[in-house]
Coordinates of C-alpha atoms in Angstrom, one line a residue:
M1 CA -188.7 216.1 192.4
S2 CA -187.7 216.2 188.7
K3 CA -185.7 213.5 187.0
Q4 CA -182.9 216.0 186.5
N5 CA -182.8 216.9 190.2
I6 CA -182.8 213.2 191.2
E7 CA -179.9 212.7 188.8
I8 CA -178.0 215.7 190.3
N9 CA -178.6 214.5 193.8
Y10 CA -177.4 211.0 192.9
I11 CA -174.2 212.3 191.3
D12 CA -173.6 214.6 194.3
S13 CA -174.0 211.6 196.7
I14 CA -171.4 209.6 194.7
K15 CA -168.9 212.5 194.8
E16 CA -169.4 213.0 198.6
K17 CA -169.1 209.2 199.3
L18 CA -165.9 208.9 197.3
W19 CA -164.4 212.1 198.9
K20 CA -165.2 210.8 202.4
S21 CA -163.5 207.5 201.7
C22 CA -160.4 209.1 200.2
D23 CA -160.2 211.7 203.0
E24 CA -160.1 208.9 205.6
M25 CA -157.2 207.2 203.7
R26 CA -154.9 210.2 204.0
G27 CA -153.2 209.4 207.3
N28 CA -149.7 210.9 207.5
V29 CA -149.2 211.4 203.7
P30 CA -148.3 215.0 202.8
S31 CA -151.2 217.0 201.4
E32 CA -149.8 217.5 197.9
Q33 CA -148.7 213.9 197.4
Y34 CA -152.0 212.6 198.8
M35 CA -153.8 214.7 196.1
H36 CA -151.8 213.1 193.3
I37 CA -152.5 209.6 194.8
I38 CA -156.3 210.2 194.6
I39 CA -156.1 211.8 191.2
A40 CA -154.2 208.8 189.8
I41 CA -156.9 206.5 191.2
I42 CA -159.7 208.6 189.4
F43 CA -157.7 208.5 186.2
L44 CA -157.0 204.8 186.3
K45 CA -160.7 204.0 187.0
A46 CA -162.0 206.4 184.4
M47 CA -159.7 205.2 181.6
S48 CA -160.2 201.5 182.4
D49 CA -164.0 201.8 182.5
K50 CA -164.2 203.7 179.2
Y51 CA -161.7 201.3 177.5
E52 CA -163.6 198.2 178.8
K53 CA -166.9 199.5 177.5
A54 CA -165.4 200.4 174.1
G55 CA -163.7 196.9 174.0
E56 CA -167.1 195.2 174.5
Q57 CA -168.7 197.3 171.7
I58 CA -165.8 196.4 169.4
R59 CA -166.0 192.7 170.4
K60 CA -169.7 192.7 169.3
K61 CA -168.8 194.3 166.0
Y62 CA -166.0 191.8 165.2
L63 CA -167.8 188.8 166.7
N64 CA -167.8 186.9 163.5
D65 CA -164.2 187.8 162.5
G66 CA -162.5 185.8 165.3
E67 CA -160.9 186.7 168.6
R68 CA -157.6 187.8 167.0
K69 CA -159.3 190.4 164.9
W70 CA -161.1 191.7 168.0
L71 CA -157.9 191.9 170.0
L72 CA -156.1 193.8 167.3
A73 CA -159.0 196.2 166.9
K74 CA -158.8 196.9 170.7
K75 CA -155.4 198.3 170.2
D76 CA -156.3 200.5 167.1
L77 CA -156.3 204.0 168.6
N78 CA -158.0 205.5 165.5
L79 CA -160.8 203.0 165.9
L80 CA -161.0 203.6 169.7
K81 CA -161.5 207.3 169.2
R82 CA -164.8 206.6 167.5
Y83 CA -165.9 205.3 170.9
D84 CA -164.6 208.3 172.7
V85 CA -161.5 206.5 174.0
Q86 CA -158.1 208.3 173.7
F87 CA -155.8 205.8 175.3
I88 CA -155.0 202.1 175.2
V89 CA -155.3 200.4 178.6
P90 CA -153.1 197.3 178.9
E91 CA -154.3 194.4 181.0
S92 CA -151.9 195.1 183.8
A93 CA -153.4 198.7 184.1
S94 CA -157.0 197.5 184.0
W95 CA -159.2 198.1 187.1
S96 CA -160.1 194.4 187.2
N97 CA -156.4 193.5 187.6
I98 CA -156.0 196.1 190.4
Q99 CA -159.1 194.6 192.2
K100 CA -157.3 191.3 192.5
Y101 CA -154.9 192.8 195.0
I102 CA -157.5 194.4 197.4
S103 CA -156.5 193.7 201.0
K104 CA -153.1 192.5 199.9
E105 CA -149.9 194.3 200.9
E106 CA -148.7 194.6 197.4
I107 CA -151.7 196.6 196.1
G108 CA -149.6 199.8 196.2
I109 CA -146.9 198.3 194.1
K110 CA -149.4 196.9 191.6
I111 CA -151.0 200.4 191.2
D112 CA -147.6 201.9 190.6
E113 CA -147.0 199.2 188.0
A114 CA -150.4 199.9 186.4
L115 CA -149.6 203.6 186.0
L116 CA -146.2 202.8 184.5
A117 CA -147.8 200.4 182.0
L118 CA -150.3 203.0 181.0
E119 CA -147.5 205.5 180.3
E120 CA -145.5 203.0 178.4
Q121 CA -148.5 202.2 176.2
N122 CA -149.4 205.8 175.5
N123 CA -146.6 208.3 174.8
S124 CA -148.7 211.4 175.6
L125 CA -149.0 210.2 179.2
K126 CA -145.2 209.7 179.8
G127 CA -144.1 211.1 183.1
L128 CA -147.5 212.3 184.0
F129 CA -148.0 210.3 187.2
E130 CA -146.0 210.2 190.4
K131 CA -145.6 206.6 191.6
N132 CA -146.5 207.0 195.2
F133 CA -148.7 204.0 196.1
S134 CA -145.9 201.8 197.4
R135 CA -144.8 204.4 200.0
E136 CA -144.6 203.1 203.5
D137 CA -146.7 205.8 205.1
L138 CA -149.7 205.0 202.9
D139 CA -152.0 202.6 204.8
K140 CA -152.6 199.7 202.3
Q141 CA -155.8 198.6 204.1
R142 CA -157.2 202.0 203.8
L143 CA -156.1 202.1 200.2
S144 CA -157.9 198.8 199.6
K145 CA -161.1 200.4 201.1
V146 CA -160.9 203.3 198.6
I147 CA -160.4 200.8 195.7
K148 CA -163.5 199.0 196.8
Q149 CA -165.5 202.2 196.9
F150 CA -164.5 203.1 193.4
S151 CA -165.2 199.6 192.2
D152 CA -168.9 200.0 193.1
I153 CA -169.3 202.7 190.4
N154 CA -168.9 202.2 186.7
F155 CA -167.9 205.6 185.3
S156 CA -168.9 204.6 181.8
E157 CA -172.5 204.2 182.8
L158 CA -172.8 207.7 184.2
K159 CA -173.2 211.0 182.2
E160 CA -170.2 211.6 180.1
D161 CA -169.2 214.8 182.0
F162 CA -169.3 213.0 185.4
I163 CA -165.6 212.2 185.4
G164 CA -164.6 215.8 184.8
R165 CA -167.0 217.0 187.4
L166 CA -165.7 214.5 189.9
Y167 CA -162.1 215.7 189.2
E168 CA -163.1 219.3 189.6
Y169 CA -164.9 218.5 192.9
F170 CA -161.9 216.8 194.3
L171 CA -159.5 219.6 193.2
G172 CA -161.7 222.2 194.8
N173 CA -161.9 220.2 198.0
F174 CA -158.1 219.7 198.1
F175 CA -157.3 223.4 197.6
R176 CA -160.1 224.5 199.9
K177 CA -158.6 222.4 202.7
Q178 CA -155.2 223.8 202.1
G179 CA -156.4 227.4 202.2
Q180 CA -153.6 229.9 202.3
N181 CA -151.1 227.0 201.7
G182 CA -152.7 225.9 198.5
G183 CA -154.9 226.9 195.7
E184 CA -152.4 229.3 194.1
F185 CA -152.9 227.5 190.8
Y186 CA -156.6 227.0 191.1
T187 CA -159.2 229.6 190.3
P188 CA -162.6 229.0 192.0
Q189 CA -165.3 227.9 189.6
S190 CA -167.7 230.9 189.9
I191 CA -165.0 233.3 188.9
V192 CA -164.1 231.2 185.9
E193 CA -167.7 231.0 184.9
L194 CA -168.0 234.8 185.0
M195 CA -164.8 235.3 182.9
V196 CA -165.9 232.9 180.2
A197 CA -169.4 234.3 180.1
L198 CA -168.0 237.8 179.6
L199 CA -166.0 236.8 176.6
A200 CA -168.6 234.2 175.2
P201 CA -166.2 232.1 173.1
D202 CA -167.3 230.6 169.7
S203 CA -167.0 227.0 168.6
D204 CA -163.9 227.8 166.5
S205 CA -162.2 230.0 169.1
K206 CA -158.5 229.5 169.7
I207 CA -158.1 230.0 173.5
Y208 CA -155.0 230.7 175.5
D209 CA -154.1 230.9 179.2
P210 CA -150.5 232.0 180.0
A211 CA -150.8 230.9 183.6
C212 CA -153.1 228.0 183.2
G213 CA -152.8 226.4 186.6
T214 CA -155.0 223.2 186.6
G215 CA -156.7 224.2 183.3
G216 CA -160.0 225.3 184.7
M217 CA -160.4 228.1 182.2
F218 CA -160.4 225.6 179.3
V219 CA -162.8 223.3 181.0
Q220 CA -165.3 226.1 181.6
A221 CA -165.0 227.3 178.0
K222 CA -165.9 223.8 176.8
K223 CA -168.9 223.7 179.2
Y224 CA -170.0 227.1 177.9
L225 CA -170.0 225.9 174.3
E226 CA -171.9 222.8 175.2
K227 CA -174.4 224.8 177.2
H228 CA -175.1 227.0 174.2
K229 CA -175.3 224.0 171.8
K230 CA -172.2 224.9 169.9
D231 CA -169.8 222.5 168.2
I232 CA -166.8 221.8 170.4
T233 CA -164.8 219.7 167.9
Q234 CA -163.1 222.9 166.4
M235 CA -162.1 224.3 169.8
R236 CA -158.3 224.6 170.4
V237 CA -156.7 225.4 173.6
Y238 CA -153.1 226.6 174.4
G239 CA -151.7 227.0 177.9
Q240 CA -148.5 227.4 179.9
E241 CA -147.7 226.7 183.5
F242 CA -144.4 227.1 185.3
S243 CA -145.0 224.5 188.1
S244 CA -144.3 221.0 186.9
T245 CA -146.8 219.5 189.4
T246 CA -149.6 221.8 188.4
W247 CA -148.8 221.4 184.7
K248 CA -149.4 217.6 185.1
L249 CA -152.7 218.3 186.9
A250 CA -153.8 220.5 184.0
K251 CA -153.0 217.8 181.5
I252 CA -154.9 215.2 183.5
N253 CA -157.8 217.6 183.9
L254 CA -158.2 218.2 180.2
I255 CA -158.1 214.4 179.5
L256 CA -160.7 213.6 182.1
N257 CA -162.9 216.4 180.7
G258 CA -162.9 214.9 177.2
F259 CA -160.4 217.1 175.4
D260 CA -158.8 215.6 172.4
P261 CA -155.0 215.5 173.1
D262 CA -154.4 216.6 169.4
D263 CA -156.3 219.9 170.1
T264 CA -154.7 220.7 173.5
H265 CA -151.3 222.4 173.6
L266 CA -149.8 222.9 177.0
G267 CA -146.2 222.7 175.8
S268 CA -143.7 219.9 176.1
K269 CA -142.7 221.0 179.6
A270 CA -143.5 223.3 182.5
E271 CA -141.9 226.7 182.0
S272 CA -142.1 230.3 183.0
T273 CA -144.1 232.3 180.5
F274 CA -141.7 235.2 180.8
K275 CA -138.6 233.1 180.4
E276 CA -139.8 231.2 177.4
D277 CA -143.1 231.7 175.5
L278 CA -143.9 228.1 174.5
S279 CA -146.7 229.2 172.2
G280 CA -144.2 231.0 170.0
F281 CA -145.7 233.3 167.4
E282 CA -149.3 232.1 167.9
Q283 CA -151.9 234.7 168.5
F284 CA -155.4 234.0 169.9
D285 CA -159.1 234.9 169.7
I286 CA -159.6 234.5 173.5
V287 CA -157.2 234.9 176.4
L288 CA -158.3 233.9 179.9
A289 CA -155.9 234.4 182.8
N290 CA -155.6 234.6 186.6
P291 CA -151.8 235.1 186.9
P292 CA -150.1 235.3 190.4
F293 CA -150.8 238.7 192.0
N294 CA -147.9 241.1 192.5
L295 CA -145.2 238.6 191.5
K296 CA -141.9 240.1 192.7
I297 CA -139.5 238.0 190.7
W298 CA -139.9 237.5 186.9
E299 CA -137.5 236.7 184.1
N300 CA -136.8 240.1 182.5
E301 CA -133.2 240.0 181.6
N302 CA -133.9 240.4 177.8
A303 CA -137.1 242.4 178.2
S304 CA -135.8 245.4 176.4
D305 CA -135.5 243.4 173.2
D306 CA -138.8 241.5 173.7
P307 CA -141.7 242.6 171.4
R308 CA -144.2 241.7 174.1
Y309 CA -143.2 244.8 176.0
K310 CA -143.8 247.3 173.2
W311 CA -146.0 249.5 175.5
G312 CA -143.0 250.0 177.8
L313 CA -140.8 248.0 180.1
P314 CA -142.7 246.9 183.2
P315 CA -140.9 247.4 186.6
T316 CA -138.5 244.7 187.6
K317 CA -140.1 244.0 191.1
N318 CA -143.7 243.6 190.1
A319 CA -145.0 241.4 187.2
N320 CA -148.6 242.8 187.0
Y321 CA -147.9 244.9 183.9
A322 CA -145.7 242.3 182.4
W323 CA -148.7 239.9 182.5
L324 CA -150.9 242.6 180.9
S325 CA -148.4 243.3 178.2
H326 CA -147.8 239.7 177.4
I327 CA -151.6 238.9 177.2
L328 CA -152.4 241.9 175.0
Y329 CA -149.5 241.0 172.7
K330 CA -150.9 237.5 172.3
L331 CA -154.3 238.7 171.0
N332 CA -155.0 238.5 167.3
E333 CA -156.5 241.5 165.5
N334 CA -160.0 240.7 166.8
G335 CA -158.9 239.1 170.0
R336 CA -160.3 239.7 173.5
A337 CA -159.0 238.9 177.0
A338 CA -160.2 238.7 180.5
V339 CA -157.5 239.0 183.2
I340 CA -157.6 239.1 187.0
L341 CA -155.2 241.3 188.8
A342 CA -154.8 242.8 192.3
N343 CA -156.5 246.2 192.7
G344 CA -153.2 248.0 193.0
A345 CA -152.7 247.8 189.3
L346 CA -155.7 250.0 188.6
S347 CA -154.2 253.3 189.8
S348 CA -150.5 252.6 190.2
S349 CA -148.6 255.9 189.9
Q350 CA -145.3 254.0 189.5
K351 CA -143.6 255.6 186.5
E352 CA -143.4 252.5 184.2
E353 CA -146.8 251.2 185.1
L354 CA -148.6 254.5 184.6
S355 CA -146.9 255.0 181.2
I356 CA -148.0 251.5 180.1
R357 CA -151.6 252.0 181.3
K358 CA -151.7 255.3 179.5
K359 CA -150.6 253.8 176.2
M360 CA -153.0 250.9 176.4
L361 CA -155.9 253.3 177.1
E362 CA -154.9 255.7 174.3
E363 CA -154.5 252.8 171.9
N364 CA -158.0 251.8 172.8
K365 CA -157.2 248.4 174.1
I366 CA -159.0 248.4 177.5
E367 CA -162.7 247.8 177.2
A368 CA -163.9 247.1 180.7
I369 CA -162.8 247.1 184.4
I370 CA -164.9 245.0 186.8
S371 CA -164.1 245.3 190.5
L372 CA -164.7 242.1 192.5
P373 CA -165.6 241.5 196.2
D374 CA -163.1 240.2 198.8
K375 CA -162.8 236.5 199.8
L376 CA -163.2 235.1 196.3
F377 CA -159.9 233.2 196.4
Y378 CA -158.5 230.4 198.5
T379 CA -155.1 232.0 198.8
T380 CA -156.0 235.6 199.6
G381 CA -158.8 237.5 201.0
I382 CA -158.0 240.8 199.2
P383 CA -160.3 242.0 196.4
A384 CA -159.2 241.9 192.8
T385 CA -160.3 243.2 189.4
I386 CA -161.1 241.7 186.0
W387 CA -159.5 243.7 183.1
I388 CA -161.1 243.1 179.7
F389 CA -159.1 243.8 176.6
N390 CA -160.6 244.1 173.1
N391 CA -158.5 244.6 169.9
N392 CA -161.6 245.5 167.9
K393 CA -163.2 248.2 170.0
L394 CA -165.6 250.5 168.2
N395 CA -165.1 253.5 170.6
D396 CA -162.6 254.8 173.1
D397 CA -164.9 254.5 176.2
V398 CA -164.3 252.2 179.1
I399 CA -167.0 250.3 180.9
F400 CA -166.7 250.2 184.7
I401 CA -168.7 247.7 186.8
N402 CA -168.6 247.6 190.6
A403 CA -169.4 244.1 191.7
E404 CA -167.9 244.4 195.2
N405 CA -171.3 243.9 196.9
L406 CA -172.3 240.8 195.0
G407 CA -171.7 237.2 195.9
E408 CA -172.6 235.1 198.9
L409 CA -170.5 233.5 201.6
A410 CA -170.1 229.8 201.0
T411 CA -167.9 229.6 204.1
K412 CA -166.5 232.2 206.6
K413 CA -163.5 232.7 204.3
L414 CA -164.8 232.1 200.8
R415 CA -167.3 234.0 198.8
V416 CA -168.9 232.8 195.5
F417 CA -170.9 234.3 192.7
N418 CA -174.3 232.6 192.0
T419 CA -175.9 232.4 188.6
E420 CA -177.9 235.6 189.2
N421 CA -174.7 237.5 190.1
I422 CA -173.0 236.3 186.9
N423 CA -175.9 237.2 184.7
E424 CA -176.2 240.7 186.3
I425 CA -172.5 241.5 185.5
V426 CA -172.6 240.0 182.0
S427 CA -175.8 241.9 181.2
A428 CA -174.4 245.2 182.3
Y429 CA -171.3 244.6 180.3
N430 CA -173.2 243.7 177.1
D431 CA -175.7 246.6 177.5
A432 CA -172.9 249.1 178.1
K433 CA -171.2 248.1 174.9
L434 CA -174.4 249.1 173.0
N435 CA -175.3 252.3 174.9
K436 CA -173.0 255.3 175.1
D437 CA -174.9 256.8 178.0
F438 CA -175.2 253.5 179.9
S439 CA -175.2 254.0 183.7
I440 CA -176.7 252.1 186.7
K441 CA -176.2 254.1 189.8
G442 CA -173.9 252.4 192.3
F443 CA -173.1 249.6 189.9
A444 CA -172.0 250.4 186.4
K445 CA -171.1 253.2 184.0
R446 CA -169.6 253.7 180.5
V447 CA -167.0 256.4 180.7
S448 CA -165.2 258.5 178.1
L449 CA -161.4 258.4 177.7
N450 CA -161.3 262.2 178.3
E451 CA -162.8 261.7 181.7
I452 CA -160.3 259.0 182.5
K453 CA -157.5 261.4 181.4
E454 CA -158.8 264.0 183.8
N455 CA -158.4 261.4 186.6
D456 CA -154.8 260.7 185.8
Y457 CA -155.6 257.5 183.9
S458 CA -156.9 255.9 187.1
L459 CA -159.1 252.8 186.5
V460 CA -160.6 252.6 189.9
P461 CA -164.4 252.1 189.3
G462 CA -165.2 254.2 192.4
R463 CA -163.8 257.3 190.6
Y464 CA -166.6 257.1 188.0
I465 CA -169.6 255.2 189.3
D466 CA -172.0 257.4 191.2
L467 CA -172.6 256.2 194.7
L468 CA -176.0 254.6 195.4
E469 CA -177.9 256.7 198.0
E470 CA -179.3 254.3 200.6
E471 CA -182.7 255.1 202.1
V472 CA -182.2 255.8 205.8
D473 CA -184.6 254.1 208.2
K474 CA -184.8 256.9 210.9
E475 CA -186.3 254.6 213.5
Q476 CA -183.6 252.0 213.0
L477 CA -180.9 254.7 213.1
K478 CA -182.4 256.1 216.3
A479 CA -182.4 252.6 217.9
E480 CA -178.7 252.0 216.9
I481 CA -177.7 255.4 218.4
L482 CA -179.5 254.6 221.7
E483 CA -177.8 251.2 221.7
I484 CA -174.3 252.8 221.3
Q485 CA -175.2 255.3 224.0
N486 CA -176.1 252.6 226.4
E487 CA -172.9 250.7 225.6
L488 CA -170.9 253.9 226.3
K489 CA -172.6 254.4 229.6
I490 CA -171.8 250.8 230.7
L491 CA -168.1 251.3 229.6
F492 CA -167.9 254.6 231.4
K493 CA -169.3 253.1 234.6
E494 CA -166.8 250.2 234.4
F495 CA -164.0 252.8 234.0
T496 CA -165.3 254.9 236.9
D497 CA -165.5 251.8 239.2
L498 CA -161.9 251.0 238.3
I499 CA -160.5 254.5 239.3
P500 CA -160.2 253.7 243.1
D501 CA -158.3 250.5 242.4
V502 CA -156.0 252.3 240.0
E503 CA -155.3 255.1 242.5
K504 CA -154.6 252.6 245.3
S505 CA -152.2 250.7 243.0
I506 CA -150.4 253.9 242.2
E507 CA -150.1 254.8 245.9
Q508 CA -148.7 251.3 246.7
A509 CA -146.2 251.7 243.8
I510 CA -145.0 255.1 245.1
K511 CA -144.7 253.7 248.7
F512 CA -142.7 250.7 247.5
A513 CA -140.4 253.0 245.5
D514 CA -139.8 255.2 248.6
E515 CA -139.0 252.2 250.8
Q516 CA -136.5 251.0 248.2
E517 CA -134.9 254.4 248.1
K518 CA -134.6 254.5 252.0
E519 CA -132.9 251.1 252.1
K520 CA -130.2 252.4 249.8

């Protein structure tokens, strides 16, 4: 086994061990609050380990300058940033201080106090954590056991992306367990990987997500840049989220994944993108979004005066085209976007939606449509579609890709794309951009705007991609027909055998009815 595989297996074993320990602690704590409890533990441990390591390095540097100089240096945030530390961790919030209260009843109170001290020391963390550790229904002995498990691992000694991967692993597990009741604000990783790979951001890209959920799009964009050996220091991300709880999760996610707070802009509050666009007049190179499907209520009171809806007013009872309009409006002159929406948006004949789709096509904004398989999301089993916008298209064709048969089932209810699937889709998209006659039977095709007009501006890939003719195995087909024939014979015999009993029951019912009539 290679050194890399050994390292991956070791990291995976740590994640599984910590998850098992945390899952056992839950007890009667409500799911969402329990999630925040675990995330706060991860954050405290990560920040404490990184700060302690930086403090030791600073101590060695100032060894000859006296203890006072070293203690002052430990609180110099500009100096700390050189050691990849973004926050000052006061003694009361240090992991070593929390460890003192293992197996003691007040451990919950002390963790709440640690979180409060961390917020008071760092303005950008104010109000980020819910102080839930002193709650009565949280078993303090189980909590102590979790603290012990985390104490065995020094996060600062592991690969620098471990903390972010651990957080992502825990989030995925939380939302997977909640199923239909959770995951609304979390896009599964394989879909995010595909969307980022399709747009291939550059090191200086300004990236935006108007429904950012837990911030997964930004994290994957950063991973993409790192994988392709690109400078990430110029990367700037902007996002908005209407759920206060999820907005906090996103901020924590970006911090744990090494984003500089100065280059991350998630707004000063959680707010609806339609009600108030917190990014103002900013426009972006890249937009990545998985907004809520078929949102029935959205803030549209002043939509008629809103420049975001210059392609037409979206219907009041479905926000799909409001999202498309907002996202397209937020692109700069060379901007590109990848947006996931429910399939119904592709061919809606609703007056306003058809009109908007027609204008976007005729203004040459829609570059590609990629239909996805079902079971890709935790919250819904319905299939969806990725829309790709490009403000700098060189032709008026649209690329259609049918990915409905790709992916593999990770569980009975969840499908994922593997690396081969992602590469196949991205390659087809990139090749189609360069070849006017591009076509792969049953999978992808580049289509002219005129042909789309002839189909009433429908964007359903099945209208344009030729069906793949499957080779028929005649012997297998014959065997299947014989099997069905035998099943029908068995069913017919069972039905025939039941006829005497049915006739007898009918006779008894008639006889009973006659007797009742005579008694009257």
